[in-house]
PDB file of C-alpha atoms in Angstrom:
ATOM      1  CA  MET A1299     -87.594 -72.002  29.537  1.00 50.00           C
ATOM      2  CA  LYS A1300     -85.436 -71.616  26.500  1.00 70.00           C
ATOM      3  CA  ASN A1301     -82.103 -72.985  27.512  1.00 78.00           C
ATOM      4  CA  ARG A1302     -80.311 -69.773  27.426  1.00 84.00           C
ATOM      5  CA  PHE A1303     -78.044 -68.323  30.259  1.00 83.00           C
ATOM      6  CA  SER A1304     -80.387 -65.546  30.582  1.00 86.00           C
ATOM      7  CA  ASP A1305     -82.776 -68.083  31.921  1.00 87.00           C
ATOM      8  CA  LEU A1306     -80.284 -69.744  34.085  1.00 87.00           C
ATOM      9  CA  ASN A1307     -79.733 -66.275  35.494  1.00 88.00           C
ATOM     10  CA  ASN A1308     -83.333 -65.739  36.098  1.00 89.00           C
ATOM     11  CA  HIS A1309     -83.929 -69.106  37.583  1.00 89.00           C
ATOM     12  CA  LEU A1310     -80.675 -68.256  40.349  1.00 90.00           C
ATOM     13  CA  PHE A1311     -82.158 -65.157  41.202  1.00 92.00           C
ATOM     14  CA  ALA A1312     -85.992 -66.434  41.344  1.00 92.00           C
ATOM     15  CA  GLN A1313     -84.335 -68.864  44.006  1.00 92.00           C
ATOM     16  CA  LEU A1314     -82.678 -66.195  45.868  1.00 91.00           C
ATOM     17  CA  GLU A1315     -85.792 -64.355  46.369  1.00 93.00           C
ATOM     18  CA  ARG A1316     -87.628 -67.674  47.428  1.00 92.00           C
ATOM     19  CA  LEU A1317     -84.874 -67.907  50.015  1.00 91.00           C
ATOM     20  CA  SER A1318     -84.998 -64.683  51.315  1.00 92.00           C
ATOM     21  CA  ASP A1319     -88.872 -64.681  51.683  1.00 93.00           C
ATOM     22  CA  GLU A1320     -89.330 -63.918  55.430  1.00 92.00           C
ATOM     23  CA  SER A1321     -92.670 -65.191  55.587  1.00 95.00           C
ATOM     24  CA  LEU A1322     -91.636 -68.950  55.089  1.00 93.00           C
ATOM     25  CA  THR A1323     -92.056 -71.418  57.954  1.00 94.00           C
ATOM     26  CA  PRO A1324     -88.874 -73.131  59.146  1.00 93.00           C
ATOM     27  CA  GLU A1325     -89.990 -76.104  57.124  1.00 94.00           C
ATOM     28  CA  GLN A1326     -90.596 -74.155  53.947  1.00 93.00           C
ATOM     29  CA  VAL A1327     -86.968 -72.618  54.635  1.00 92.00           C
ATOM     30  CA  ALA A1328     -85.393 -76.372  54.764  1.00 93.00           C
ATOM     31  CA  GLN A1329     -87.227 -76.959  51.524  1.00 94.00           C
ATOM     32  CA  GLU A1330     -86.167 -74.088  49.723  1.00 93.00           C
ATOM     33  CA  VAL A1331     -82.660 -74.808  50.852  1.00 93.00           C
ATOM     34  CA  GLU A1332     -82.700 -78.317  49.321  1.00 93.00           C
ATOM     35  CA  ARG A1333     -84.363 -76.713  46.196  1.00 92.00           C
ATOM     36  CA  ALA A1334     -81.418 -74.296  45.946  1.00 92.00           C
ATOM     37  CA  LYS A1335     -78.832 -76.878  46.607  1.00 92.00           C
ATOM     38  CA  ALA A1336     -80.159 -78.955  43.341  1.00 92.00           C
ATOM     39  CA  ILE A1337     -80.584 -75.935  41.213  1.00 91.00           C
ATOM     40  CA  ALA A1338     -76.915 -74.832  42.080  1.00 90.00           C
ATOM     41  CA  GLY A1339     -75.745 -78.253  41.448  1.00 89.00           C
ATOM     42  CA  VAL A1340     -77.389 -78.205  38.004  1.00 90.00           C
ATOM     43  CA  SER A1341     -75.954 -74.741  37.483  1.00 90.00           C
ATOM     44  CA  ILE A1342     -72.706 -75.726  37.831  1.00 89.00           C
ATOM     45  CA  GLN A1343     -72.839 -78.712  35.574  1.00 88.00           C
ATOM     46  CA  VAL A1344     -74.423 -76.224  32.964  1.00 87.00           C
ATOM     47  CA  ILE A1345     -71.640 -73.535  33.085  1.00 88.00           C
ATOM     48  CA  GLY A1346     -68.940 -76.447  33.265  1.00 86.00           C
ATOM     49  CA  ALA A1347     -70.349 -77.574  29.859  1.00 83.00           C
ATOM     50  CA  ALA A1348     -70.431 -74.449  28.203  1.00 83.00           C
ATOM     51  CA  ALA A1349     -66.837 -73.469  29.594  1.00 84.00           C
ATOM     52  CA  LEU A1350     -65.947 -76.711  27.887  1.00 83.00           C
ATOM     53  CA  GLN A1351     -67.376 -75.641  24.377  1.00 80.00           C
ATOM     54  CA  LEU A1352     -65.928 -72.161  25.100  1.00 82.00           C
ATOM     55  CA  LYS A1353     -62.396 -73.887  25.412  1.00 82.00           C
ATOM     56  CA  ALA A1354     -62.783 -75.689  22.238  1.00 80.00           C
ATOM     57  CA  ALA A1355     -63.628 -72.368  20.599  1.00 79.00           C
ATOM     58  CA  GLU A1356     -60.634 -70.772  21.776  1.00 81.00           C
ATOM     59  CA  LEU A1357     -58.437 -73.795  20.753  1.00 79.00           C
ATOM     60  CA  ILE A1358     -59.899 -73.633  17.210  1.00 77.00           C
ATOM     61  CA  ALA A1359     -59.337 -69.939  17.346  1.00 79.00           C
ATOM     62  CA  GLU A1360     -55.817 -70.177  18.238  1.00 79.00           C
ATOM     63  CA  HIS A1361     -54.735 -73.156  16.040  1.00 78.00           C
ATOM     64  CA  GLY A1362     -57.234 -73.086  13.292  1.00 76.00           C
ATOM     65  CA  PRO A1363     -60.212 -75.299  12.656  1.00 72.00           C
ATOM     66  CA  GLY A1364     -57.660 -77.997  11.463  1.00 73.00           C
ATOM     67  CA  ILE A1365     -57.574 -79.336  15.178  1.00 72.00           C
ATOM     68  CA  ALA A1366     -61.398 -79.963  14.856  1.00 69.00           C
ATOM     69  CA  ASP A1367     -60.411 -83.880  14.453  1.00 70.00           C
ATOM     70  CA  MET A1368     -59.081 -83.555  18.195  1.00 71.00           C
ATOM     71  CA  ILE A1369     -62.410 -82.279  19.596  1.00 71.00           C
ATOM     72  CA  PRO A1370     -65.225 -84.673  20.602  1.00 68.00           C
ATOM     73  CA  GLU A1371     -68.324 -84.749  18.133  1.00 63.00           C
ATOM     74  CA  SER A1372     -70.344 -83.042  20.741  1.00 60.00           C
ATOM     75  CA  MET A1373     -68.092 -80.220  21.028  1.00 61.00           C
ATOM     76  CA  THR A1374     -69.137 -77.984  18.030  1.00 51.00           C
ATOM     77  CA  ARG A1375     -67.172 -80.002  15.404  1.00 45.00           C
ATOM     78  CA  LYS A1376     -70.467 -80.007  13.062  1.00 49.00           C
ATOM     79  CA  GLN A1377     -70.391 -76.141  13.070  1.00 48.00           C
ATOM     80  CA  ILE A1378     -66.673 -75.760  12.297  1.00 44.00           C
ATOM     81  CA  GLU A1379     -66.099 -78.962   9.873  1.00 44.00           C
ATOM     82  CA  HIS A1380     -66.804 -76.580   6.728  1.00 42.00           C
ATOM     83  CA  ARG A1381     -63.649 -74.648   7.965  1.00 47.00           C
ATOM     84  CA  ARG A1382     -61.264 -77.119   7.547  1.00 49.00           C
ATOM     85  CA  PRO A1383     -57.746 -75.671   6.625  1.00 51.00           C
ATOM     86  CA  GLU A1384     -56.651 -75.608   2.987  1.00 55.00           C
ATOM     87  CA  ARG A1385     -53.431 -77.428   4.161  1.00 64.00           C
ATOM     88  CA  PRO A1386     -53.027 -80.342   6.687  1.00 69.00           C
ATOM     89  CA  LEU A1387     -51.175 -79.203   9.938  1.00 68.00           C
ATOM     90  CA  SER A1388     -47.568 -79.770  10.102  1.00 79.00           C
ATOM     91  CA  GLU A1389     -46.273 -82.157  12.563  1.00 82.00           C
ATOM     92  CA  ASP A1390     -44.884 -79.317  14.916  1.00 82.00           C
ATOM     93  CA  GLU A1391     -48.620 -77.634  14.539  1.00 77.00           C
ATOM     94  CA  ALA A1392     -50.428 -80.801  15.157  1.00 75.00           C
ATOM     95  CA  GLU A1393     -48.150 -81.598  18.211  1.00 80.00           C
ATOM     96  CA  ARG A1394     -48.686 -78.101  19.782  1.00 81.00           C
ATOM     97  CA  ALA A1395     -52.421 -78.220  19.152  1.00 76.00           C
ATOM     98  CA  GLU A1396     -52.749 -81.337  20.953  1.00 78.00           C
ATOM     99  CA  ALA A1397     -50.552 -80.271  23.834  1.00 80.00           C
ATOM    100  CA  ASN A1398     -52.903 -77.180  24.143  1.00 77.00           C
ATOM    101  CA  ALA A1399     -56.044 -79.424  24.006  1.00 76.00           C
ATOM    102  CA  ARG A1400     -54.648 -81.784  26.768  1.00 78.00           C
ATOM    103  CA  ARG A1401     -53.703 -78.556  28.718  1.00 81.00           C
ATOM    104  CA  SER A1402     -57.159 -77.147  28.360  1.00 77.00           C
ATOM    105  CA  ALA A1403     -58.742 -80.360  29.366  1.00 75.00           C
ATOM    106  CA  ARG A1404     -56.641 -80.624  32.432  1.00 79.00           C
ATOM    107  CA  GLU A1405     -57.438 -77.057  33.512  1.00 80.00           C
ATOM    108  CA  LEU A1406     -61.243 -77.657  32.936  1.00 76.00           C
ATOM    109  CA  SER A1407     -61.023 -80.937  35.054  1.00 76.00           C
ATOM    110  CA  GLU A1408     -59.232 -78.675  37.653  1.00 81.00           C
ATOM    111  CA  GLU A1409     -61.625 -76.064  37.606  1.00 80.00           C
ATOM    112  CA  ARG A1410     -64.499 -78.818  38.039  1.00 79.00           C
ATOM    113  CA  GLU A1411     -62.892 -80.320  41.138  1.00 81.00           C
ATOM    114  CA  GLU A1412     -62.774 -76.827  42.607  1.00 81.00           C
ATOM    115  CA  TRP A1413     -66.511 -76.256  41.995  1.00 78.00           C
ATOM    116  CA  ALA A1414     -66.858 -79.621  43.541  1.00 78.00           C
ATOM    117  CA  ARG A1415     -64.816 -78.946  46.445  1.00 79.00           C
ATOM    118  CA  ARG A1416     -66.735 -75.484  47.089  1.00 78.00           C
ATOM    119  CA  GLU A1417     -69.978 -77.084  46.765  1.00 73.00           C
ATOM    120  CA  VAL A1418     -69.123 -79.880  49.506  1.00 72.00           C
ATOM    121  CA  VAL A1419     -67.675 -76.872  51.773  1.00 69.00           C
ATOM    122  CA  GLN A1420     -71.241 -75.187  51.420  1.00 63.00           C
TER     123      GLN A1420
END
């Protein structure tokens, strides 16, 4: 595995194939169901982390790389640090960027909560 989304996709489809194998005993089906739940749980976390990185990139694209100081170190700051703006953000720009960052973080949190609720229902 090389930790790409195509690899994740392949794992998910492989698990789907194992779940649909009609030659499995009831015990094997139960084992595959448990494995599928674990894979789905990890997949949700991977997708959530990628969504957060995408939101950070969208904020940077929308408001410029000057908001890099508002983005956690683990969220691509090293990749964008060399692209700092030539001028500092105005107070209004900084306030807008901060408000958008809070909104995006809130939206991501709501999305994760929704995924968690869906997982509990299943």
